[in-house]
Amino acid sequence: MRIVAGSAKGRALQGPKPSSGHIRPTADRVRETIFNMLGQFLDGQAVLDLYAGTGALGLEALSRGAGRVVLVDQDREAQALCRLNTDALGFAAQVSILAQPVARAVETLGKKGERFELIFADPPYAARVVETVLEAVAASGVVAPGGMVVVEHDKREESPEAHAGLTRDDQRRFGDTLVSFYRAP
């Protein structure tokens, strides 16, 4: 795993231990396609990375010019990987790591008035929570007007055309993975 483009292009990211079956990092090729679709550079945007795992999506966003990133994961190994990768890339001043379940983190951020132009969600495929994530993000108010929510999920899980006020703009398939792009009004 590596950062694909931007200020940290080519820098390696630490991945989970081979014995760790619960952290599934987004492949470099998938990340590259996601960012090609979003636009190469993020011009100071605030980014929220839910189910962050290694932090790869949020850290890629920082490398491409995002202003700040909040990484959310309740798993201790994932939190350690996020810290390790953030520090290794020199992004510690721009990153906050929340060690909470996603629903609680989104609610807390919403109550604080936090807004994000770009939100990534890469939940465990077995969880089947696409609609739950969209509901939580919309209900908390953390997605900025016109913001984008990108959800990576199993190809066997349906993602709605629209849900909780968010409208699906696009969807791409990569083997067993679907990436659904939702836009806020």
mmCIF file of C-alpha atoms in Angstrom, residues 42-116:
data_model
loop_
_atom_site.group_PDB
_atom_site.id
_atom_site.type_symbol
_atom_site.label_atom_id
_atom_site.label_comp_id
_atom_site.label_asym_id
_atom_site.label_seq_id
_atom_site.Cartn_x
_atom_site.Cartn_y
_atom_site.Cartn_z
ATOM 1 C CA LEU A 42 -9.049 18.765 -2.780
ATOM 2 C CA ASP A 43 -8.192 22.432 -2.085
ATOM 3 C CA GLY A 44 -8.413 22.569 1.701
ATOM 4 C CA GLN A 45 -11.544 20.426 2.077
ATOM 5 C CA ALA A 46 -12.535 18.875 5.393
ATOM 6 C CA VAL A 47 -12.628 15.072 5.096
ATOM 7 C CA LEU A 48 -14.204 12.432 7.326
ATOM 8 C CA ASP A 49 -12.980 8.828 6.981
ATOM 9 C CA LEU A 50 -15.376 6.367 8.654
ATOM 10 C CA TYR A 51 -14.183 2.818 9.362
ATOM 11 C CA ALA A 52 -10.735 4.240 8.632
ATOM 12 C CA GLY A 53 -8.714 1.016 8.986
ATOM 13 C CA THR A 54 -5.209 2.102 7.967
ATOM 14 C CA GLY A 55 -6.305 5.679 7.263
ATOM 15 C CA ALA A 56 -5.402 5.269 3.585
ATOM 16 C CA LEU A 57 -8.411 7.141 2.134
ATOM 17 C CA GLY A 58 -8.137 10.100 4.499
ATOM 18 C CA LEU A 59 -4.354 10.293 4.180
ATOM 19 C CA GLU A 60 -4.601 10.140 0.378
ATOM 20 C CA ALA A 61 -6.993 13.094 0.619
ATOM 21 C CA LEU A 62 -4.445 15.049 2.689
ATOM 22 C CA SER A 63 -1.726 14.260 0.186
ATOM 23 C CA ARG A 64 -3.998 15.719 -2.494
ATOM 24 C CA GLY A 65 -4.573 18.991 -0.643
ATOM 25 C CA ALA A 66 -7.362 18.396 1.876
ATOM 26 C CA GLY A 67 -7.117 20.773 4.821
ATOM 27 C CA ARG A 68 -7.954 18.384 7.622
ATOM 28 C CA VAL A 69 -9.086 14.813 8.161
ATOM 29 C CA VAL A 70 -10.945 13.028 10.937
ATOM 30 C CA LEU A 71 -10.276 9.274 11.012
ATOM 31 C CA VAL A 72 -12.883 7.172 12.842
ATOM 32 C CA ASP A 73 -12.435 3.553 13.885
ATOM 33 C CA GLN A 74 -13.273 1.679 17.077
ATOM 34 C CA ASP A 75 -10.743 -1.131 16.451
ATOM 35 C CA ARG A 76 -7.506 -0.735 18.427
ATOM 36 C CA GLU A 77 -5.284 -2.164 15.697
ATOM 37 C CA ALA A 78 -6.862 0.221 13.176
ATOM 38 C CA GLN A 79 -6.321 3.187 15.514
ATOM 39 C CA ALA A 80 -2.652 2.234 15.914
ATOM 40 C CA LEU A 81 -2.244 1.925 12.123
ATOM 41 C CA CYS A 82 -3.908 5.314 11.601
ATOM 42 C CA ARG A 83 -1.519 6.952 14.106
ATOM 43 C CA LEU A 84 1.518 5.179 12.660
ATOM 44 C CA ASN A 85 0.684 6.147 9.059
ATOM 45 C CA THR A 86 -0.290 9.712 9.982
ATOM 46 C CA ASP A 87 2.984 10.256 11.844
ATOM 47 C CA ALA A 88 5.097 8.586 9.137
ATOM 48 C CA LEU A 89 3.665 10.953 6.508
ATOM 49 C CA GLY A 90 4.061 14.036 8.719
ATOM 50 C CA PHE A 91 0.314 14.788 8.735
ATOM 51 C CA ALA A 92 -0.271 14.654 12.514
ATOM 52 C CA ALA A 93 -1.202 18.357 12.760
ATOM 53 C CA GLN A 94 -4.003 17.889 10.212
ATOM 54 C CA VAL A 95 -5.466 14.626 11.530
ATOM 55 C CA SER A 96 -7.789 13.791 14.409
ATOM 56 C CA ILE A 97 -8.421 10.157 15.287
ATOM 57 C CA LEU A 98 -11.696 9.269 16.998
ATOM 58 C CA ALA A 99 -11.710 5.910 18.775
ATOM 59 C CA GLN A 100 -15.470 5.424 18.715
ATOM 60 C CA PRO A 101 -18.130 3.430 16.919
ATOM 61 C CA VAL A 102 -19.091 5.226 13.705
ATOM 62 C CA ALA A 103 -22.658 6.077 14.779
ATOM 63 C CA ARG A 104 -21.472 7.722 18.015
ATOM 64 C CA ALA A 105 -18.625 9.570 16.288
ATOM 65 C CA VAL A 106 -20.917 10.988 13.595
ATOM 66 C CA GLU A 107 -23.444 12.085 16.220
ATOM 67 C CA THR A 108 -20.705 13.734 18.329
ATOM 68 C CA LEU A 109 -19.229 15.552 15.320
ATOM 69 C CA GLY A 110 -22.697 16.738 14.279
ATOM 70 C CA LYS A 111 -23.422 18.121 17.751
ATOM 71 C CA LYS A 112 -20.136 20.047 17.597
ATOM 72 C CA GLY A 113 -21.234 21.604 14.303
ATOM 73 C CA GLU A 114 -18.511 19.867 12.269
ATOM 74 C CA ARG A 115 -19.136 19.771 8.497
ATOM 75 C CA PHE A 116 -17.240 17.807 5.865
#
